[in-house]
Short mmCIF file of C-alpha atoms and ligand atoms in Angstrom, two decimals:
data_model
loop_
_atom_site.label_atom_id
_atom_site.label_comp_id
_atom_site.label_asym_id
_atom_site.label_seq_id
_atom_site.Cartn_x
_atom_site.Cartn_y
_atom_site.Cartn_z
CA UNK A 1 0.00 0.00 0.00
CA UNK A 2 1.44 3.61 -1.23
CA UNK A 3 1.76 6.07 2.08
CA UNK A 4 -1.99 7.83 2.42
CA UNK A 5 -1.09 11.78 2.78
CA UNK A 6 -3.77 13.29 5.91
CA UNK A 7 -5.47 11.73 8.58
CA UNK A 8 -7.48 8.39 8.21
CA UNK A 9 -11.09 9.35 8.68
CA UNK A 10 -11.85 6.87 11.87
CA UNK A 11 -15.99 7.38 11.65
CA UNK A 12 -16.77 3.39 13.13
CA UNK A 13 -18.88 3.83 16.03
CA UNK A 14 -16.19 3.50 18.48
CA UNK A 15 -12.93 3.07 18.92
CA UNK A 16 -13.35 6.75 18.05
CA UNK A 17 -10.64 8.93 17.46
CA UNK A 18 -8.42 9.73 20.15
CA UNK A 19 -7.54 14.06 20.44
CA UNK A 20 -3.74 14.84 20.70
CA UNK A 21 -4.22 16.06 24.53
CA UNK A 22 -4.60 12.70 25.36
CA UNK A 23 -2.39 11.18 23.07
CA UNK A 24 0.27 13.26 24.54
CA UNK A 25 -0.87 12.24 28.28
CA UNK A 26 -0.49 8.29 27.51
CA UNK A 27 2.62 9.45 26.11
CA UNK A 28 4.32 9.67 29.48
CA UNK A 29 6.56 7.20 31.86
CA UNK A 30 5.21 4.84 33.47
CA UNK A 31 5.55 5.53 36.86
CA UNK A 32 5.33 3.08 40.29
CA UNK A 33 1.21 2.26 40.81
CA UNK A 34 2.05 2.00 44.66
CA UNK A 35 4.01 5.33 44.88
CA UNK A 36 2.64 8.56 46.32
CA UNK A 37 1.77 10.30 42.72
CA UNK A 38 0.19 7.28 41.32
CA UNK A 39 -2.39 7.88 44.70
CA UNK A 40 -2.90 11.43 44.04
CA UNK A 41 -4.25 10.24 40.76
CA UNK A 42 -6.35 7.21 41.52
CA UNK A 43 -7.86 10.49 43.82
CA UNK A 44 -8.42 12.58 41.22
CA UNK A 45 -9.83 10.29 38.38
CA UNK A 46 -12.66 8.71 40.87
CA UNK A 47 -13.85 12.33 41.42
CA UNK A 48 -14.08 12.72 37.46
CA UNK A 49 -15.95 9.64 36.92
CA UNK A 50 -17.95 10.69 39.48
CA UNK A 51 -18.98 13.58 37.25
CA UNK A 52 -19.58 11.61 34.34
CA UNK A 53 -21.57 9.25 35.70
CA UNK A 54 -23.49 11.85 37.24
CA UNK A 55 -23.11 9.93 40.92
CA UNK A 56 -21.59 10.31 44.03
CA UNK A 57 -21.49 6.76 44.37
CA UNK A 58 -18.40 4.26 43.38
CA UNK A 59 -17.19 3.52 39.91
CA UNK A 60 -14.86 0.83 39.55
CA UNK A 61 -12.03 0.89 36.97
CA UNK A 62 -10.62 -2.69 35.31
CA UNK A 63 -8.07 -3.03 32.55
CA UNK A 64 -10.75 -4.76 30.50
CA UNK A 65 -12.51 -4.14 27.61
CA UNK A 66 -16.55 -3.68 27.68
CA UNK A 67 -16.78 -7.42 27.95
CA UNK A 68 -15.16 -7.43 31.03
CA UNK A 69 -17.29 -4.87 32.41
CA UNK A 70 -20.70 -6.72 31.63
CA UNK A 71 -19.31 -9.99 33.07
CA UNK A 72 -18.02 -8.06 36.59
CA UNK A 73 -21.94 -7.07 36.69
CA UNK A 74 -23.19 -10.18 36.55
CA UNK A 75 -21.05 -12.09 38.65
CA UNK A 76 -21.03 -9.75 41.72
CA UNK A 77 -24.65 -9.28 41.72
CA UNK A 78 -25.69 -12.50 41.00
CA UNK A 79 -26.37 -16.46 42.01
CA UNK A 80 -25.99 -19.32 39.91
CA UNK A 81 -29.88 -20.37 38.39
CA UNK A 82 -30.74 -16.93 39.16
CA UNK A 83 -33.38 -15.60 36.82
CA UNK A 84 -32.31 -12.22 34.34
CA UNK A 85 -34.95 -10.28 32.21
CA UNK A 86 -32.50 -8.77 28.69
CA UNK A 87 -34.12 -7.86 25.75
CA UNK A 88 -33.09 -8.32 22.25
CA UNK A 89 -32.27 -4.86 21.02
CA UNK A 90 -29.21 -6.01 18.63
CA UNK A 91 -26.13 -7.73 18.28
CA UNK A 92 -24.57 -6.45 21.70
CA UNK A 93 -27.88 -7.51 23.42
CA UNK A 94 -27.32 -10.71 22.22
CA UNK A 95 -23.56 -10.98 23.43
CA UNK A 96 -24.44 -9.52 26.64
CA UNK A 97 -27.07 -12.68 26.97
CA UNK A 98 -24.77 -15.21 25.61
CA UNK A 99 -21.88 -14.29 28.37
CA UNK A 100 -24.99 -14.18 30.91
CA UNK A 101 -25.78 -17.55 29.70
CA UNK A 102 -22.74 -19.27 30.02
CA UNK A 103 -22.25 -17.84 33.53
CA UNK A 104 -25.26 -19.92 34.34
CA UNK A 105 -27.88 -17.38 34.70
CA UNK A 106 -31.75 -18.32 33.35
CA UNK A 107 -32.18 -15.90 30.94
CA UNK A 108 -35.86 -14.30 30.36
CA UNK A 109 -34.37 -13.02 26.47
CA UNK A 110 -37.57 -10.70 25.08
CA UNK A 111 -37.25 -11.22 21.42
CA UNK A 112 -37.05 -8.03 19.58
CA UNK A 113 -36.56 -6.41 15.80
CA UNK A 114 -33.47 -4.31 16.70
CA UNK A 115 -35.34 -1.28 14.91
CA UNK A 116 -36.89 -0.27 18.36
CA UNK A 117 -35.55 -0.32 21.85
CA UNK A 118 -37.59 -2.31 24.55
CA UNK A 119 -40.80 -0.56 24.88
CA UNK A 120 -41.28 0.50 29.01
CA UNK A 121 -45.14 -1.15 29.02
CA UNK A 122 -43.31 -4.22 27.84
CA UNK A 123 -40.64 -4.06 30.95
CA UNK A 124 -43.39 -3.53 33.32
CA UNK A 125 -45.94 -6.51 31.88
CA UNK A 126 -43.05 -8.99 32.06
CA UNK A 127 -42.02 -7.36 36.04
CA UNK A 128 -45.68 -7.37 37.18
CA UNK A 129 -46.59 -11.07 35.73
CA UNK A 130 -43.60 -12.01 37.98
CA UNK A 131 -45.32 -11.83 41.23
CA UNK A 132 -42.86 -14.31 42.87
CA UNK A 133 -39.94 -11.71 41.69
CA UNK A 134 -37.90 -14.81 40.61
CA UNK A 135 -36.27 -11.98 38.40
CA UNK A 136 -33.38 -10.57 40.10
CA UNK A 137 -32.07 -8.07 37.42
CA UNK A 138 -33.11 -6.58 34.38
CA UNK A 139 -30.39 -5.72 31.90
CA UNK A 140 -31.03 -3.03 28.96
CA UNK A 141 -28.26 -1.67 26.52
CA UNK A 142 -28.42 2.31 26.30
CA UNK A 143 -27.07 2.97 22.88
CA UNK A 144 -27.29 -0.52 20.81
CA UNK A 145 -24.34 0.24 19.22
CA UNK A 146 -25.15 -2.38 16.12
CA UNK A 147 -28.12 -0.48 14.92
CA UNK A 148 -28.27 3.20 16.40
CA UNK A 149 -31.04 2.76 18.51
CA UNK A 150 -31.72 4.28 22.06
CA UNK A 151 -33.38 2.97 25.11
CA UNK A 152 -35.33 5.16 26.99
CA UNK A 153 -33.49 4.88 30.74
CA UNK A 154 -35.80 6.96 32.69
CA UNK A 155 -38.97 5.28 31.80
CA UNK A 156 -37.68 1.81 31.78
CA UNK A 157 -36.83 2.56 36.08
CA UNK A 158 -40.44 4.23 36.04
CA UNK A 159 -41.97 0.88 34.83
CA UNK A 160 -39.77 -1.35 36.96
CA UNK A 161 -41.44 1.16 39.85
CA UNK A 162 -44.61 0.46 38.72
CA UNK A 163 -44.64 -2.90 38.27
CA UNK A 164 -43.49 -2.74 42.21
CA UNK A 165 -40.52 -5.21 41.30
CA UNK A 166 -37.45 -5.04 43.56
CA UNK A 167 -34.85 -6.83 40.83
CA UNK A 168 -31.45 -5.04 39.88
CA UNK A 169 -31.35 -2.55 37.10
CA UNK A 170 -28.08 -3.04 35.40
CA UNK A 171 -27.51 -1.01 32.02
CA UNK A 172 -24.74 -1.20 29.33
CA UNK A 173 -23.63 2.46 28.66
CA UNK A 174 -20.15 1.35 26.39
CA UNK A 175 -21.92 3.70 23.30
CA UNK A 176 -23.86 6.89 25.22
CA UNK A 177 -21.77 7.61 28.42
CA UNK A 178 -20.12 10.77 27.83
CA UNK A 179 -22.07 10.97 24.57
CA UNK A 180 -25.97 10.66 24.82
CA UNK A 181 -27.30 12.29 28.92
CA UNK A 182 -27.14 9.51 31.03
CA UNK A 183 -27.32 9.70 34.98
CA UNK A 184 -26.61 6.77 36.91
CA UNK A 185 -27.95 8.31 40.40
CA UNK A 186 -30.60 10.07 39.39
CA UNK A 187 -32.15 7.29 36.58
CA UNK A 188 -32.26 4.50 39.41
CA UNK A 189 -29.13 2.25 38.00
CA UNK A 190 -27.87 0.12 39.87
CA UNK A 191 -24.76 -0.89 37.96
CA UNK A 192 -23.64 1.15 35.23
CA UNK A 193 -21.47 -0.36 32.72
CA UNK A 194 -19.14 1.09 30.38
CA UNK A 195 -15.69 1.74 28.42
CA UNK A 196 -13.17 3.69 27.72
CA UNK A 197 -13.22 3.54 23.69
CA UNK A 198 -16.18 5.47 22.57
CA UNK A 199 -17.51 8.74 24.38
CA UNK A 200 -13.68 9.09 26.26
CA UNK A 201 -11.73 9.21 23.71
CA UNK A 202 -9.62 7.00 25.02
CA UNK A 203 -8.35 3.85 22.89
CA UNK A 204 -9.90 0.38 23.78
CA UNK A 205 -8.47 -1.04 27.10
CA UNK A 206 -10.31 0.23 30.01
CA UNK A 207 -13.71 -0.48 31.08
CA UNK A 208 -15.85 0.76 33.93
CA UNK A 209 -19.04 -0.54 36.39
CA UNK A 210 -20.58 2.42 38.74
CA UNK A 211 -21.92 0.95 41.56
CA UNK A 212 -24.79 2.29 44.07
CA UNK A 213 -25.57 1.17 47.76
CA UNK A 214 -28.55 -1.61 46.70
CA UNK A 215 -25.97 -3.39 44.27
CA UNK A 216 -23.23 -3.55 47.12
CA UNK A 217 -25.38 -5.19 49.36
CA UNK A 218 -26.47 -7.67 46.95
CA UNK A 219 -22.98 -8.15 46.15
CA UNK A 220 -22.57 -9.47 49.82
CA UNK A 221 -25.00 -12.29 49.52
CA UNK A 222 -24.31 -13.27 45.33
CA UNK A 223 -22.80 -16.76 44.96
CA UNK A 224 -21.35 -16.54 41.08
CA UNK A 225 -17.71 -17.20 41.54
CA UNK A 226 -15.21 -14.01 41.37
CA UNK A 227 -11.82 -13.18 41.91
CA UNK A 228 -10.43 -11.07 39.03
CA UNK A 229 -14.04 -9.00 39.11
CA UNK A 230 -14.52 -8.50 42.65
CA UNK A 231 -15.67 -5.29 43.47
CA UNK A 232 -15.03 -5.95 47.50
CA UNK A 233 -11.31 -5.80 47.17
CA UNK A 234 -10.95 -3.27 44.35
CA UNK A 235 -13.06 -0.54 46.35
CA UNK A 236 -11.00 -1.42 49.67
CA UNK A 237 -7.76 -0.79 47.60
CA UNK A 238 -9.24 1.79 45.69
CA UNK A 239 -10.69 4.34 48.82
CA UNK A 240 -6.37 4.52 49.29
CA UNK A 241 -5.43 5.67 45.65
CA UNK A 242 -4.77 1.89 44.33
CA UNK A 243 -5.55 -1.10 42.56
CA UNK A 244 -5.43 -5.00 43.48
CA UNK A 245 -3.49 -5.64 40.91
CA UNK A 246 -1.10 -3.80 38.36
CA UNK A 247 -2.99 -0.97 36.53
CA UNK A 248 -3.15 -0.20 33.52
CA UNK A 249 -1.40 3.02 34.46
CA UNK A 250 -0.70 4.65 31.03
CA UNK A 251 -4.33 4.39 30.28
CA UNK A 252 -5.13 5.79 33.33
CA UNK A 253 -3.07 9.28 32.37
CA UNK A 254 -5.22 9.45 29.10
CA UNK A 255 -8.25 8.86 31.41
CA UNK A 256 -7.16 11.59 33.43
CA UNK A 257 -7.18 13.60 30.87
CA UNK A 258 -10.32 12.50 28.95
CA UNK A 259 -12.28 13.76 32.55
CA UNK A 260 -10.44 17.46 32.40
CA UNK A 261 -11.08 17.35 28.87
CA UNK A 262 -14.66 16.70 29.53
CA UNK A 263 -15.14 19.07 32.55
CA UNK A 264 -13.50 22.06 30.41
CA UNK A 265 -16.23 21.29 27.62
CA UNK A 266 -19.42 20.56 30.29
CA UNK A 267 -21.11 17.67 29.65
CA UNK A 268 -24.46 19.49 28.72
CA UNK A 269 -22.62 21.07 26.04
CA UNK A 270 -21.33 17.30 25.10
CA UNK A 271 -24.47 16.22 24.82
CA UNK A 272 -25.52 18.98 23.44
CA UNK A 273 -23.09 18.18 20.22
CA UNK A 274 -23.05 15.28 19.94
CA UNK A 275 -27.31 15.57 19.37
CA UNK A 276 -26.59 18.49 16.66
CA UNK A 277 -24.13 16.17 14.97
CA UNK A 278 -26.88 13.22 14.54
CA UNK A 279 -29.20 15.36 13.26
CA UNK A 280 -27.21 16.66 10.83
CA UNK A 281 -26.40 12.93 10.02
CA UNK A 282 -29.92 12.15 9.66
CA UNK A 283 -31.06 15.18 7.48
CA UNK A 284 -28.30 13.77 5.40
CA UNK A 285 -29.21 10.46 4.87
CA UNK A 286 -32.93 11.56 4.30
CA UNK A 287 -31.73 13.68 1.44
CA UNK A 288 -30.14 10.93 0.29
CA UNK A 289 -33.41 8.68 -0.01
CA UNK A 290 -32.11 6.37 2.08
CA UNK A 291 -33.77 4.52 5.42
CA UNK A 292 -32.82 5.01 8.79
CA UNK A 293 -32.41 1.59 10.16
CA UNK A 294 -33.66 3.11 14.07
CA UNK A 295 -38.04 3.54 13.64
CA UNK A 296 -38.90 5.43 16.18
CA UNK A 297 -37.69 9.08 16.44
CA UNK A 298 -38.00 8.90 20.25
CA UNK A 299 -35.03 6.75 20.04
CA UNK A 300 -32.50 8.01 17.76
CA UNK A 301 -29.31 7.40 18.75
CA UNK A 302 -26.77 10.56 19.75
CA UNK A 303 -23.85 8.61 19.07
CA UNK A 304 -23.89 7.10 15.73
CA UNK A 305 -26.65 5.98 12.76
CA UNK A 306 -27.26 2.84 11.45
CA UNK A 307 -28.16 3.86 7.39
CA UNK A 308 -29.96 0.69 5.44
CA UNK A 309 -28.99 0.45 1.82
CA UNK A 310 -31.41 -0.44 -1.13
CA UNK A 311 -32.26 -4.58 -1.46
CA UNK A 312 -29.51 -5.88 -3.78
CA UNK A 313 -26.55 -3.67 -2.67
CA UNK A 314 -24.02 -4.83 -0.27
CA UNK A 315 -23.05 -2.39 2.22
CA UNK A 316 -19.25 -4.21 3.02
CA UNK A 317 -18.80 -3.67 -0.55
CA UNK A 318 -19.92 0.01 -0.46
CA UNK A 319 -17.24 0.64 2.82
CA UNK A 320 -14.98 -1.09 0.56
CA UNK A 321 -15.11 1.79 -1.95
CA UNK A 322 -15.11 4.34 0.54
CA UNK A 323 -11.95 3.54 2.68
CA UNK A 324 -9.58 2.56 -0.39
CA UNK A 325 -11.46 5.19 -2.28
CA UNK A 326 -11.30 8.32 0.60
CA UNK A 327 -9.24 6.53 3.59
CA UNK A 328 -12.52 6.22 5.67
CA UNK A 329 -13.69 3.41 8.05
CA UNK A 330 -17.46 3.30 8.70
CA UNK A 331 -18.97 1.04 10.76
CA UNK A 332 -20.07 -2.31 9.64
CA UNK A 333 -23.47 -4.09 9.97
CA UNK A 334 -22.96 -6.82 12.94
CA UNK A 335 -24.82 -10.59 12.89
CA UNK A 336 -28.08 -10.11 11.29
CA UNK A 337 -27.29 -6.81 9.57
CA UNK A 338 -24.31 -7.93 7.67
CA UNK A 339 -24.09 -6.22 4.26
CA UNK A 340 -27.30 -4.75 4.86
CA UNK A 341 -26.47 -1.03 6.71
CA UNK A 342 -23.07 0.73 7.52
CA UNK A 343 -22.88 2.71 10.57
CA UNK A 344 -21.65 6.04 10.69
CA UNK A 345 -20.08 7.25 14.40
CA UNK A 346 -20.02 10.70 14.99
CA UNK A 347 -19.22 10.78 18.62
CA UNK A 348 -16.49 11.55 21.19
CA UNK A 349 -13.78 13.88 19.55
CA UNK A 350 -15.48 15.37 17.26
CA UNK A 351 -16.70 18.29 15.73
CA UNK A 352 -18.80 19.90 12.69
CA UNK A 353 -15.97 19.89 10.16
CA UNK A 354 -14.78 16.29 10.65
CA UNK A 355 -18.68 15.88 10.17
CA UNK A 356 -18.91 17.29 7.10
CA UNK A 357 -15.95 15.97 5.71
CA UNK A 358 -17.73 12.05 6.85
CA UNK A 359 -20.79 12.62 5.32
CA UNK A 360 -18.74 14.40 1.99
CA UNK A 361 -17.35 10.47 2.17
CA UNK A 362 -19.86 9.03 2.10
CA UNK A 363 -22.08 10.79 -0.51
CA UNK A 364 -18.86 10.24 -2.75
CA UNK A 365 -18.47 6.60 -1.80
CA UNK A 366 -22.30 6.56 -2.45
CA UNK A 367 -21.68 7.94 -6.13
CA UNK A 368 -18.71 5.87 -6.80
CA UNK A 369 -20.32 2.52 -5.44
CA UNK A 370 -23.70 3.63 -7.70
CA UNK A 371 -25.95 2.76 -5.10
CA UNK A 372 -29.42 4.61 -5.95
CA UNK A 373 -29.91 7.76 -3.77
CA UNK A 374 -30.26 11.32 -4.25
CA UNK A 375 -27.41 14.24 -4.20
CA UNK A 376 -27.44 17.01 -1.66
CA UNK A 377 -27.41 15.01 1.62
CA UNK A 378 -23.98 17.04 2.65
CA UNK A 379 -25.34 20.20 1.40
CA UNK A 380 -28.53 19.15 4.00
CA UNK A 381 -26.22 18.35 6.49
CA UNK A 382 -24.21 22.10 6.26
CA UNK A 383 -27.60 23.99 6.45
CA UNK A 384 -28.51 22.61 9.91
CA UNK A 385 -24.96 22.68 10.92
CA UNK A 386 -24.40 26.67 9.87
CA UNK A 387 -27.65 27.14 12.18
CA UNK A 388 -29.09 24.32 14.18
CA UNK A 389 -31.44 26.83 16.11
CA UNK A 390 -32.69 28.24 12.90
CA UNK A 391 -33.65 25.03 11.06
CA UNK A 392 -37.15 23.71 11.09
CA UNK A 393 -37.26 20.61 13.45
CA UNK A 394 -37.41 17.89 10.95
CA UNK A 395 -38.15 14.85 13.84
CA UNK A 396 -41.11 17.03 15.64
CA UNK A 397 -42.82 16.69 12.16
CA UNK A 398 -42.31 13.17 12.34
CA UNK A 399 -43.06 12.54 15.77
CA UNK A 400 -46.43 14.53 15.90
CA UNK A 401 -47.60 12.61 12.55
CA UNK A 402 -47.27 9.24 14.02
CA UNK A 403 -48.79 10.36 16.67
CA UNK A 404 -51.91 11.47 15.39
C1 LIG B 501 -23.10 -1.38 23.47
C2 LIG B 501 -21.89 -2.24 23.57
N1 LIG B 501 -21.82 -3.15 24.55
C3 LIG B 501 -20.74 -3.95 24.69
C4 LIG B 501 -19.68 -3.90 23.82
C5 LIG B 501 -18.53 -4.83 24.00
O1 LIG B 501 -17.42 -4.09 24.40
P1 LIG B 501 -15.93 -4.55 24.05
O2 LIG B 501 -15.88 -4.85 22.60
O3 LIG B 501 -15.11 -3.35 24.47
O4 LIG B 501 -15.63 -5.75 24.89
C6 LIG B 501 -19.70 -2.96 22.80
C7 LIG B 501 -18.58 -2.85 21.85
O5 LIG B 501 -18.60 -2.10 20.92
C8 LIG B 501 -20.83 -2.12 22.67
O6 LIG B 501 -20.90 -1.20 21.69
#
C-alpha cells in the first residue's frame, strides 16, 4: 500500500478517534502504581468519573474491555440459576445474553426487531406477571451500538417502579456515556457499565461498572464465583489511591485527561453536540433517499446511525469503496445486519468539520459505489450545521404525525 497523505477518517462507532491532549498524556513514563503520585491520581480520576456518571457513588475501573465490564456485573450481583430479564435490542444484546448464559444465569431473552428499543409497558408486563420476583435483574443496553437505537433509561426505572418489582437494574452504557445524557444516580441504575473507547476518547483497554448502595449489598450475599471481578477488594484498595493488581497506568493518564477534557467542555454542552451532529447525520441520509435503520424518532441514537442500503446492494462492498477510495472506516453491519447497513459514528472527539468531511465520504463513496440515492445530503447536512437553532425541526414533524 502507497503512504496515504492526511489523517485516516476513523468514523466506526467507536474506537473513536483519540484528540492529541490525550495522546500526549499516555505518552508519558510509566511511573510506580504504589508510589505517592500514582495515589494522588487514583484520587483525582474517581472524582471525574464521578462527574460523568453523574453519581456520588463508586465507579470501579478494570483493565478490560466492555466485555469485562458486563461480566463483573453479573457475577457480583448474581447467584448461579438466578433468573435475568434482557431484551433483544441487537447484536450487543445478544452478546451480553450469551456471556450471561454461560455464567449460568436463566435468561428471560424478550425477542425483539433491533429497529426499536424495549418498549417501558413491555418491561413492566413482564415485572408485574412475575409476582414471585424470581427476576433478580433486568439488563437493557443504552445505545445498541449495532443499529443506532436508544433505550429510553428513565422510563424503563419508572416501569420497573410500577410494576413494584425489587430486581437489579443493570444497564450497558459502552456507546452513550459521555455521549448521549445519562445519569446513573438520578435514573435508578444500579450498575452502570461502560468503556473507555467510545464517548472518552480513550483507545480500547479500560472499562468501567458504577456501583450504588442496593448493588453492594447484593454483592454481599451473590454466589457466582469471582476473583479477578470483585468489586469488594478493588473498592478497599481503591478508597487509598490503588488497585489490586497492576494498573493499567498509562491508560489511566489518558483517562485523566479524557475527565479534564470533559469538565473544560461541560457535559451538557457534550451532549448537546453530539445531538446536533446526529441530526445533521440524519437530514443527510434523508436527502439521500435512504432509510434510517432506528423507527422510532424517540429513540434516535446521539452517538452514531445505522443507514440501510437499497435490497440488492451490499453495504461491506460500499465501505470497501469508501476507505480505499477516501481513507474512511465506517462502521459495519454486525450478525443479522451484515451487508445490509453501515454505521456512521459521529461521537467523542469530534466536531462539525470532521462531520462534514464524513458525510462528503460518504455521498462520494455513495456515487462511486452507484448505489441509488439522491445528491445534496452534505449540502442538507451544512444547512442545519451553519444554524441548528434556525432550522425547522425535521423529527417534531415526524413525531407529531405518528402520533396522530
Ligand atoms: C453497546 C456495547 N456493549 C458492549 C460492547 C462490548 O465491548 P468490548 O468490545 O469493548 O468488549 C460494545 C462494543 O462495541 C458495545 O458497543
Amino acid at each position: 500500500m502507497p503512504l496515504r497523505s492526511g489523517r485516516h477518517f476513523l468514523q466506526i462507532p467507536g474506537p473513536t478517534n483519540v484528540p492529541d491532549r490525550i495522546l500526549r498524556a499516555i505518552d508519558n513514563p510509566t511511573m510506580d502504581h504504589r508510589g505517592p503520585d500514582f495515589g494522588r491520581m487514583t484520587q483525582e480520576i474517581m472524582e471525574g468519573l464521578k462527574y460523568v456518571f453523574q453519581t456520588e457513588h463508586p465507579v470501579i475501573v478494570y483493565p478490560a474491555s466492555g466485555t469485562g465490564a458486563w461480566e463483573a456485573a453479573l457475577v457480583n450481583l448474581l447467584s448461579p440459576g438466578d433468573r435475568v430479564l434482557m431484551f433483544e435490542h441487537g447484536h450487543f444484546a445478544l452478546m451480553w445474553k450469551k456471556l450471561a448464559t454461560k455464567l449460568g444465569l436463566d435468561i428471560d431473552f424478550v425477542p425483539g426487531d433491533w429497529r426499536r428499543a424495549v418498549a417501558p409497558e413491555e418491561v413492566e408486563a413482564r415485572l408485574a406477571e412475575d409476582r414471585d420476583h424470581r427476576i433478580k435483574a433486568v439488563c437493557v443496553v443504552h445505545n445498541e451500538t449495532s443499529t443506532g437505537v436508544t433505550a429510553r433509561i428513565p422510563q424503563i426505572r419508572a416501569a420497573i417502579d410500577k410494576a413494584g418489582h425489587p430486581a437489579l437494574f443493570l444497564v450497558d452504557t459502552i456507546s452513550s456515556l459521555a455521549s448521549i445524557d445519562y445519569r446513573h444516580d438520578a435514573w435508578g441504575v444500579d450498575v452502570t457499565v461502560a468503556g473507555s473507547q467510545k464517548g472518552l476518547m480513550l483507545p480500547p483497554g479500560l472499562s468501567f461498572n458504577a456501583v450504588s448502595e442496593k448493588a453492594l449489598k447484593a454483592s454481599r450475599s451473590a454466589k457466582l464465583p469471582r476473583s479477578y471481578w470483585d468489586w469488594e477488594e478493588m473498592l478497599e484498595i481503591n478508597a487509598k489511591g490503588y488497585f489490586p493488581y497492576t494498573p493499567a497506568t498509562n491508560l489511566l493518564y489518558g483517562l485523566r485527561e479524557a475527565l479534564s477534557m470533559l469538565r473544560e467542555e461541560g457535559l451538557v454542552n457534550v451532549f448537546a453536540r453530539h445531538a446536533i451532529h446526529a441530526e445533521a447525520t440524519r437530514r443527510a441520509v434523508r436527502a439521500w433517499d435512504l432509510e434510517i435503520l432506528c423507527q422510532d424518532p424517540a429513540e434516535y441514537s446521539g452517538s452514531l446511525t445505522a443507514v440501510l442500503l437499497p435490497d440488492g446492494y451490499d453495504a461491506d462492498a460500499f465501505r470497501k469503496v469508501v476507505l480505499d477510495g477516501f481513507d474512511m472506516s465506517l462502521g459495519n453491519g454486525l450478525s443479522k445486519l451484515a451487508g445490509k447497513v453501515f454505521r456512521i459514528g459521529h461521537l467523542g472527539d469530534f466536531n462539525d468539520l470532521m462531520l462534514a468531511g464524513t458525510l462528503a465520504g460518504v455521498e462520494m463513496g455513495l456515487k462511486r459505489a452507484a448505489i441509488p440515492h439522491r445528491t445534496g445530503g452534505v449540502q442538507k447536512a451544512l444547512d442545519y450545521l451553519a444554524d441548528p437553532t434556525a432550522a425547522p425541526a425535521e423529527e417534531e414533524d415526524i413525531r407529531q404525525s405518528m402520533a396522530s
